[in-house]
Amino acid sequence: GDSVTQMEGPVTLSEEAFLTINCTYTATGYPSLFWYVQYPGEGLQLLLKATKADDKGSNKGFEATYRKETTSFHLEKGSVQVSDSAVYFCALDSWGKLQFGAGTQVVVTP
Amino acid sequence: SQTIHQWPATLVQPVGSPLSLECTVEGTSNPNLYWYRQAAGRGLQLLFYSVGIGQISSEVPQNLSASRPQDRQFILSSKKLLLSDSGFYFCAWNPDGGWPTYNEQFFGPGTRLTVL
């Protein structure tokens, strides 16, 4: 079945550092891909999405590009802030149902 | 605007006791509704989804059940909780767009369930 694999955390960074979280997927067909973020004590929020190959999703300084050739959707941000500390989930839409990765905790220190 | 509510926010229950978690959505009609579980250190696992009143699809066999008695109300239940039922439970919705729908899902704040 369809699945998502993302890098394990926690990832600890200093403020203004560059962040990359790797995400690869296995799917039949061409699913939509998502990054969700979960801030402490809150539910998940959609961060960005891409619906077809070579699409780039972006929001709040985060970017991810849908790479069909490498079946990847890596999340990047050029300069993180303390407020970016959260758990990030990669997900794909499998026939209307979301399949999530295990999540990557990101800790940004001042 | 649309909002999604879940309650209770936290719950501690003994093994073998019943469970009822409630989710309601405001500001939309005929949404698709979802229940997810997040075990400690894991991603979210889809448990149930519903495309309409009384229509429930189960994704994972378990001792949980779901019901949708009203258009914007989704209930997760169990007759006897197991230790392995501990975790966070999230309700989510997205606009009705036929099925399957590829609309973004919007998540509630979650319920933290601890089974002792």
PDB file of C-alpha atoms in Angstrom:
ATOM      1  CA  GLY A   1       0.000   0.000   0.000  1.00  0.00           C
ATOM      2  CA  ASP A   2       0.891   3.664  -0.128  1.00  0.00           C
ATOM      3  CA  SER A   3       3.297   4.874   2.546  1.00  0.00           C
ATOM      4  CA  VAL A   4       5.474   7.760   3.659  1.00  0.00           C
ATOM      5  CA  THR A   5       8.923   7.639   5.233  1.00  0.00           C
ATOM      6  CA  GLN A   6      10.487  10.664   6.843  1.00  0.00           C
ATOM      7  CA  MET A   7      13.688  11.244   8.742  1.00  0.00           C
ATOM      8  CA  GLU A   8      13.685  10.611  12.439  1.00  0.00           C
ATOM      9  CA  GLY A   9      14.123  13.346  14.949  1.00  0.00           C
ATOM     10  CA  PRO A  10      14.619  15.188  17.022  1.00  0.00           C
ATOM     11  CA  VAL A  11      16.406  17.711  14.893  1.00  0.00           C
ATOM     12  CA  THR A  12      18.018  20.417  16.999  1.00  0.00           C
ATOM     13  CA  LEU A  13      19.089  23.659  15.333  1.00  0.00           C
ATOM     14  CA  SER A  14      20.197  27.108  16.276  1.00  0.00           C
ATOM     15  CA  GLU A  15      18.117  30.101  15.251  1.00  0.00           C
ATOM     16  CA  GLU A  16      18.781  31.217  11.648  1.00  0.00           C
ATOM     17  CA  ALA A  17      20.125  27.795  10.664  1.00  0.00           C
ATOM     18  CA  PHE A  18      19.022  25.973   7.505  1.00  0.00           C
ATOM     19  CA  LEU A  19      16.471  23.202   7.979  1.00  0.00           C
ATOM     20  CA  THR A  20      15.892  20.153   5.795  1.00  0.00           C
ATOM     21  CA  ILE A  21      13.528  17.306   6.634  1.00  0.00           C
ATOM     22  CA  ASN A  22      13.633  14.405   4.215  1.00  0.00           C
ATOM     23  CA  CYS A  23      10.447  12.702   3.074  1.00  0.00           C
ATOM     24  CA  THR A  24      10.053   9.907   0.537  1.00  0.00           C
ATOM     25  CA  TYR A  25       6.932   8.122  -0.499  1.00  0.00           C
ATOM     26  CA  THR A  26       5.679   4.936  -2.098  1.00  0.00           C
ATOM     27  CA  ALA A  27       2.448   5.144  -4.015  1.00  0.00           C
ATOM     28  CA  THR A  28       0.554   3.803  -6.960  1.00  0.00           C
ATOM     29  CA  GLY A  29      -0.403   6.670  -9.179  1.00  0.00           C
ATOM     30  CA  TYR A  30       0.388  10.290  -8.469  1.00  0.00           C
ATOM     31  CA  PRO A  31      -0.869  11.356  -5.056  1.00  0.00           C
ATOM     32  CA  SER A  32      -1.038  14.851  -3.651  1.00  0.00           C
ATOM     33  CA  LEU A  33       1.673  15.488  -1.065  1.00  0.00           C
ATOM     34  CA  PHE A  34       1.445  17.546   2.114  1.00  0.00           C
ATOM     35  CA  TRP A  35       3.454  18.838   5.018  1.00  0.00           C
ATOM     36  CA  TYR A  36       1.531  19.321   8.238  1.00  0.00           C
ATOM     37  CA  VAL A  37       2.893  20.977  11.370  1.00  0.00           C
ATOM     38  CA  GLN A  38       1.897  20.308  14.972  1.00  0.00           C
ATOM     39  CA  TYR A  39       2.849  22.978  17.475  1.00  0.00           C
ATOM     40  CA  PRO A  40       3.025  21.959  21.140  1.00  0.00           C
ATOM     41  CA  GLY A  41      -0.411  21.271  22.573  1.00  0.00           C
ATOM     42  CA  GLU A  42      -2.213  21.868  19.293  1.00  0.00           C
ATOM     43  CA  GLY A  43      -3.733  19.894  16.438  1.00  0.00           C
ATOM     44  CA  LEU A  44      -2.206  19.549  13.007  1.00  0.00           C
ATOM     45  CA  GLN A  45      -2.171  22.454  10.584  1.00  0.00           C
ATOM     46  CA  LEU A  46      -1.504  22.247   6.880  1.00  0.00           C
ATOM     47  CA  LEU A  47       1.836  23.900   6.144  1.00  0.00           C
ATOM     48  CA  LEU A  48       2.032  23.394   2.387  1.00  0.00           C
ATOM     49  CA  LYS A  49       1.026  21.032  -0.364  1.00  0.00           C
ATOM     50  CA  ALA A  50       1.774  20.017  -3.941  1.00  0.00           C
ATOM     51  CA  THR A  51      -0.623  18.221  -6.221  1.00  0.00           C
ATOM     52  CA  LYS A  52       1.532  17.172  -9.177  1.00  0.00           C
ATOM     53  CA  ALA A  53       5.113  16.477 -10.173  1.00  0.00           C
ATOM     54  CA  ASP A  54       7.490  19.466 -10.101  1.00  0.00           C
ATOM     55  CA  ASP A  55       5.000  21.567  -8.139  1.00  0.00           C
ATOM     56  CA  LYS A  56       6.567  23.595  -5.357  1.00  0.00           C
ATOM     57  CA  GLY A  57       4.545  24.244  -2.237  1.00  0.00           C
ATOM     58  CA  SER A  58       5.543  27.167  -0.043  1.00  0.00           C
ATOM     59  CA  ASN A  59       4.320  28.879   3.112  1.00  0.00           C
ATOM     60  CA  LYS A  60       5.856  30.825   6.010  1.00  0.00           C
ATOM     61  CA  GLY A  61       9.307  30.539   4.453  1.00  0.00           C
ATOM     62  CA  PHE A  62       9.061  26.750   4.086  1.00  0.00           C
ATOM     63  CA  GLU A  63       9.295  25.082   0.683  1.00  0.00           C
ATOM     64  CA  ALA A  64       8.957  21.572  -0.703  1.00  0.00           C
ATOM     65  CA  THR A  65       9.110  20.329  -4.291  1.00  0.00           C
ATOM     66  CA  TYR A  66       7.248  17.269  -5.561  1.00  0.00           C
ATOM     67  CA  ARG A  67       9.950  15.095  -7.179  1.00  0.00           C
ATOM     68  CA  LYS A  68       8.458  12.173  -9.043  1.00  0.00           C
ATOM     69  CA  GLU A  69      11.808  10.813 -10.214  1.00  0.00           C
ATOM     70  CA  THR A  70      13.077  10.435  -6.657  1.00  0.00           C
ATOM     71  CA  THR A  71       9.621  10.009  -5.042  1.00  0.00           C
ATOM     72  CA  SER A  72      10.524  12.728  -2.572  1.00  0.00           C
ATOM     73  CA  PHE A  73       9.004  15.824  -0.992  1.00  0.00           C
ATOM     74  CA  HIS A  74      11.719  17.268   1.234  1.00  0.00           C
ATOM     75  CA  LEU A  75      10.871  20.240   3.447  1.00  0.00           C
ATOM     76  CA  GLU A  76      13.313  23.169   3.630  1.00  0.00           C
ATOM     77  CA  LYS A  77      13.568  26.515   5.325  1.00  0.00           C
ATOM     78  CA  GLY A  78      16.491  28.840   4.895  1.00  0.00           C
ATOM     79  CA  SER A  79      16.493  30.484   8.324  1.00  0.00           C
ATOM     80  CA  VAL A  80      14.548  28.946  11.183  1.00  0.00           C
ATOM     81  CA  GLN A  81      13.164  30.756  14.205  1.00  0.00           C
ATOM     82  CA  VAL A  82      12.441  29.554  17.714  1.00  0.00           C
ATOM     83  CA  SER A  83       8.749  29.693  16.806  1.00  0.00           C
ATOM     84  CA  ASP A  84       9.337  26.966  14.197  1.00  0.00           C
ATOM     85  CA  SER A  85       9.843  24.425  16.975  1.00  0.00           C
ATOM     86  CA  ALA A  86       7.210  21.792  16.312  1.00  0.00           C
ATOM     87  CA  VAL A  87       6.615  18.317  14.928  1.00  0.00           C
ATOM     88  CA  TYR A  88       6.445  18.148  11.135  1.00  0.00           C
ATOM     89  CA  PHE A  89       4.522  15.421   9.315  1.00  0.00           C
ATOM     90  CA  CYS A  90       4.821  14.465   5.683  1.00  0.00           C
ATOM     91  CA  ALA A  91       1.676  12.943   4.214  1.00  0.00           C
ATOM     92  CA  LEU A  92       0.209  11.755   0.958  1.00  0.00           C
ATOM     93  CA  ASP A  93      -3.371  11.559  -0.181  1.00  0.00           C
ATOM     94  CA  SER A  94      -4.182   7.962  -1.005  1.00  0.00           C
ATOM     95  CA  TRP A  95      -7.601   7.878  -2.648  1.00  0.00           C
ATOM     96  CA  GLY A  96      -9.013  10.506  -0.320  1.00  0.00           C
ATOM     97  CA  LYS A  97      -7.304   9.215   2.809  1.00  0.00           C
ATOM     98  CA  LEU A  98      -4.165  10.722   4.281  1.00  0.00           C
ATOM     99  CA  GLN A  99      -1.160   8.503   4.971  1.00  0.00           C
ATOM    100  CA  PHE A 100       1.243  10.116   7.426  1.00  0.00           C
ATOM    101  CA  GLY A 101       4.897   9.674   8.151  1.00  0.00           C
ATOM    102  CA  ALA A 102       5.983   9.201  11.752  1.00  0.00           C
ATOM    103  CA  GLY A 103       6.758  12.878  12.228  1.00  0.00           C
ATOM    104  CA  THR A 104       9.997  14.764  12.826  1.00  0.00           C
ATOM    105  CA  GLN A 105      10.414  16.879  15.924  1.00  0.00           C
ATOM    106  CA  VAL A 106      12.316  20.104  15.314  1.00  0.00           C
ATOM    107  CA  VAL A 107      13.780  22.057  18.206  1.00  0.00           C
ATOM    108  CA  VAL A 108      15.169  25.523  17.489  1.00  0.00           C
ATOM    109  CA  THR A 109      17.303  27.108  20.188  1.00  0.00           C
ATOM    110  CA  PRO A 110      18.035  30.831  20.544  1.00  0.00           C
TER     111      PRO A 110
ATOM    112  CA  SER B   1     -15.767  30.490   8.995  1.00  0.00           C
ATOM    113  CA  GLN B   2     -15.550  26.832   9.845  1.00  0.00           C
ATOM    114  CA  THR B   3     -14.456  25.513  13.208  1.00  0.00           C
ATOM    115  CA  ILE B   4     -13.988  22.042  14.613  1.00  0.00           C
ATOM    116  CA  HIS B   5     -14.417  21.116  18.263  1.00  0.00           C
ATOM    117  CA  GLN B   6     -13.382  18.037  20.179  1.00  0.00           C
ATOM    118  CA  TRP B   7     -14.028  17.046  23.737  1.00  0.00           C
ATOM    119  CA  PRO B   8     -12.897  16.181  26.192  1.00  0.00           C
ATOM    120  CA  ALA B   9      -9.395  17.582  25.810  1.00  0.00           C
ATOM    121  CA  THR B  10      -7.907  15.005  28.157  1.00  0.00           C
ATOM    122  CA  LEU B  11      -9.229  11.777  29.583  1.00  0.00           C
ATOM    123  CA  VAL B  12      -7.891   9.151  31.945  1.00  0.00           C
ATOM    124  CA  GLN B  13      -9.793   5.877  31.942  1.00  0.00           C
ATOM    125  CA  PRO B  14      -9.263   2.440  33.500  1.00  0.00           C
ATOM    126  CA  VAL B  15      -8.810  -0.629  31.328  1.00  0.00           C
ATOM    127  CA  GLY B  16     -12.160  -2.175  30.465  1.00  0.00           C
ATOM    128  CA  SER B  17     -14.131   1.036  30.815  1.00  0.00           C
ATOM    129  CA  PRO B  18     -16.198   2.526  27.962  1.00  0.00           C
ATOM    130  CA  LEU B  19     -15.183   5.493  25.840  1.00  0.00           C
ATOM    131  CA  SER B  20     -17.000   8.248  24.050  1.00  0.00           C
ATOM    132  CA  LEU B  21     -15.216  11.081  22.251  1.00  0.00           C
ATOM    133  CA  GLU B  22     -17.157  13.718  20.410  1.00  0.00           C
ATOM    134  CA  CYS B  23     -16.337  15.937  17.468  1.00  0.00           C
ATOM    135  CA  THR B  24     -18.482  18.664  15.948  1.00  0.00           C
ATOM    136  CA  VAL B  25     -17.905  20.929  12.975  1.00  0.00           C
ATOM    137  CA  GLU B  26     -19.481  24.351  12.527  1.00  0.00           C
ATOM    138  CA  GLY B  27     -19.881  26.541   9.489  1.00  0.00           C
ATOM    139  CA  THR B  28     -20.177  23.890   6.814  1.00  0.00           C
ATOM    140  CA  SER B  29     -22.588  21.218   5.684  1.00  0.00           C
ATOM    141  CA  ASN B  30     -22.132  17.604   4.623  1.00  0.00           C
ATOM    142  CA  PRO B  31     -18.418  17.496   5.425  1.00  0.00           C
ATOM    143  CA  ASN B  32     -16.319  14.382   5.197  1.00  0.00           C
ATOM    144  CA  LEU B  33     -15.261  13.463   8.729  1.00  0.00           C
ATOM    145  CA  TYR B  34     -12.278  11.481   9.970  1.00  0.00           C
ATOM    146  CA  TRP B  35     -10.941   9.982  13.196  1.00  0.00           C
ATOM    147  CA  TYR B  36      -7.186   9.527  13.587  1.00  0.00           C
ATOM    148  CA  ARG B  37      -5.082   8.106  16.388  1.00  0.00           C
ATOM    149  CA  GLN B  38      -1.546   9.178  17.172  1.00  0.00           C
ATOM    150  CA  ALA B  39       0.320   6.760  19.405  1.00  0.00           C
ATOM    151  CA  ALA B  40       3.368   8.025  21.288  1.00  0.00           C
ATOM    152  CA  GLY B  41       6.173   8.861  18.864  1.00  0.00           C
ATOM    153  CA  ARG B  42       4.181   7.745  15.845  1.00  0.00           C
ATOM    154  CA  GLY B  43       2.421   9.337  12.942  1.00  0.00           C
ATOM    155  CA  LEU B  44      -1.314   9.596  12.640  1.00  0.00           C
ATOM    156  CA  GLN B  45      -3.261   6.493  11.730  1.00  0.00           C
ATOM    157  CA  LEU B  46      -6.652   6.806  10.099  1.00  0.00           C
ATOM    158  CA  LEU B  47      -9.268   4.888  12.085  1.00  0.00           C
ATOM    159  CA  PHE B  48     -12.609   5.826  10.506  1.00  0.00           C
ATOM    160  CA  TYR B  49     -14.025   8.135   7.917  1.00  0.00           C
ATOM    161  CA  SER B  50     -17.539   9.179   7.022  1.00  0.00           C
ATOM    162  CA  VAL B  51     -18.953  10.767   3.889  1.00  0.00           C
ATOM    163  CA  GLY B  52     -22.445  11.262   5.297  1.00  0.00           C
ATOM    164  CA  ILE B  53     -24.879  10.632   8.147  1.00  0.00           C
ATOM    165  CA  GLY B  54     -24.828   7.010   9.195  1.00  0.00           C
ATOM    166  CA  GLN B  55     -22.060   6.154   6.705  1.00  0.00           C
ATOM    167  CA  ILE B  56     -18.944   4.892   8.444  1.00  0.00           C
ATOM    168  CA  SER B  57     -15.896   3.220   6.928  1.00  0.00           C
ATOM    169  CA  SER B  58     -13.383   1.483   9.159  1.00  0.00           C
ATOM    170  CA  GLU B  59      -9.726   1.414   8.231  1.00  0.00           C
ATOM    171  CA  VAL B  60      -8.264  -0.647  11.034  1.00  0.00           C
ATOM    172  CA  PRO B  61      -9.905  -3.571  12.819  1.00  0.00           C
ATOM    173  CA  GLN B  62      -9.989  -2.872  16.534  1.00  0.00           C
ATOM    174  CA  ASN B  63     -12.229  -2.521  19.538  1.00  0.00           C
ATOM    175  CA  LEU B  64     -13.277   1.011  18.563  1.00  0.00           C
ATOM    176  CA  SER B  65     -16.363   2.101  16.668  1.00  0.00           C
ATOM    177  CA  ALA B  66     -17.595   5.359  15.187  1.00  0.00           C
ATOM    178  CA  SER B  67     -20.988   6.879  14.565  1.00  0.00           C
ATOM    179  CA  ARG B  68     -22.333   9.928  12.793  1.00  0.00           C
ATOM    180  CA  PRO B  69     -25.774  10.645  14.198  1.00  0.00           C
ATOM    181  CA  GLN B  70     -25.939  14.150  12.735  1.00  0.00           C
ATOM    182  CA  ASP B  71     -24.413  15.837   9.708  1.00  0.00           C
ATOM    183  CA  ARG B  72     -21.695  17.635  11.640  1.00  0.00           C
ATOM    184  CA  GLN B  73     -21.231  15.295  14.590  1.00  0.00           C
ATOM    185  CA  PHE B  74     -18.802  12.403  14.720  1.00  0.00           C
ATOM    186  CA  ILE B  75     -18.425  10.134  17.747  1.00  0.00           C
ATOM    187  CA  LEU B  76     -15.694   7.642  18.579  1.00  0.00           C
ATOM    188  CA  SER B  77     -16.628   4.906  21.035  1.00  0.00           C
ATOM    189  CA  SER B  78     -15.410   1.795  22.725  1.00  0.00           C
ATOM    190  CA  LYS B  79     -17.206  -0.663  24.980  1.00  0.00           C
ATOM    191  CA  LYS B  80     -14.008  -1.789  26.726  1.00  0.00           C
ATOM    192  CA  LEU B  81     -10.762   0.144  26.552  1.00  0.00           C
ATOM    193  CA  LEU B  82      -7.397  -1.568  26.217  1.00  0.00           C
ATOM    194  CA  LEU B  83      -4.022  -0.241  27.374  1.00  0.00           C
ATOM    195  CA  SER B  84      -3.037   0.007  23.712  1.00  0.00           C
ATOM    196  CA  ASP B  85      -5.839   2.520  23.112  1.00  0.00           C
ATOM    197  CA  SER B  86      -3.805   5.222  24.849  1.00  0.00           C
ATOM    198  CA  GLY B  87      -2.763   8.096  22.621  1.00  0.00           C
ATOM    199  CA  PHE B  88      -4.011  11.251  20.995  1.00  0.00           C
ATOM    200  CA  TYR B  89      -7.213  11.154  18.996  1.00  0.00           C
ATOM    201  CA  PHE B  90      -7.812  13.733  16.324  1.00  0.00           C
ATOM    202  CA  CYS B  91     -10.951  14.492  14.418  1.00  0.00           C
ATOM    203  CA  ALA B  92     -10.635  16.091  11.001  1.00  0.00           C
ATOM    204  CA  TRP B  93     -12.931  17.288   8.249  1.00  0.00           C
ATOM    205  CA  ASN B  94     -12.808  18.430   4.671  1.00  0.00           C
ATOM    206  CA  PRO B  95     -15.403  19.833   2.310  1.00  0.00           C
ATOM    207  CA  ASP B  96     -17.607  17.418   0.483  1.00  0.00           C
ATOM    208  CA  GLY B  97     -16.245  16.984  -3.015  1.00  0.00           C
ATOM    209  CA  GLY B  98     -17.424  13.563  -3.927  1.00  0.00           C
ATOM    210  CA  TRP B  99     -15.329  10.553  -2.981  1.00  0.00           C
ATOM    211  CA  PRO B 100     -12.450  10.209  -3.078  1.00  0.00           C
ATOM    212  CA  THR B 101     -11.841  13.852  -2.326  1.00  0.00           C
ATOM    213  CA  TYR B 102      -8.447  15.462  -2.445  1.00  0.00           C
ATOM    214  CA  ASN B 103      -9.372  18.511  -0.426  1.00  0.00           C
ATOM    215  CA  GLU B 104      -7.168  19.624   2.450  1.00  0.00           C
ATOM    216  CA  GLN B 105      -8.158  18.181   5.816  1.00  0.00           C
ATOM    217  CA  PHE B 106      -8.645  20.440   8.842  1.00  0.00           C
ATOM    218  CA  PHE B 107      -7.841  19.001  12.234  1.00  0.00           C
ATOM    219  CA  GLY B 108      -9.327  19.504  15.656  1.00  0.00           C
ATOM    220  CA  PRO B 109      -7.208  20.126  18.782  1.00  0.00           C
ATOM    221  CA  GLY B 110      -7.284  16.463  19.785  1.00  0.00           C
ATOM    222  CA  THR B 111      -8.085  14.403  22.870  1.00  0.00           C
ATOM    223  CA  ARG B 112      -5.318  12.931  24.975  1.00  0.00           C
ATOM    224  CA  LEU B 113      -6.485   9.535  26.215  1.00  0.00           C
ATOM    225  CA  THR B 114      -4.593   7.639  28.892  1.00  0.00           C
ATOM    226  CA  VAL B 115      -5.753   4.137  29.713  1.00  0.00           C
ATOM    227  CA  LEU B 116      -4.434   2.807  33.027  1.00  0.00           C
TER     228      LEU B 116
END
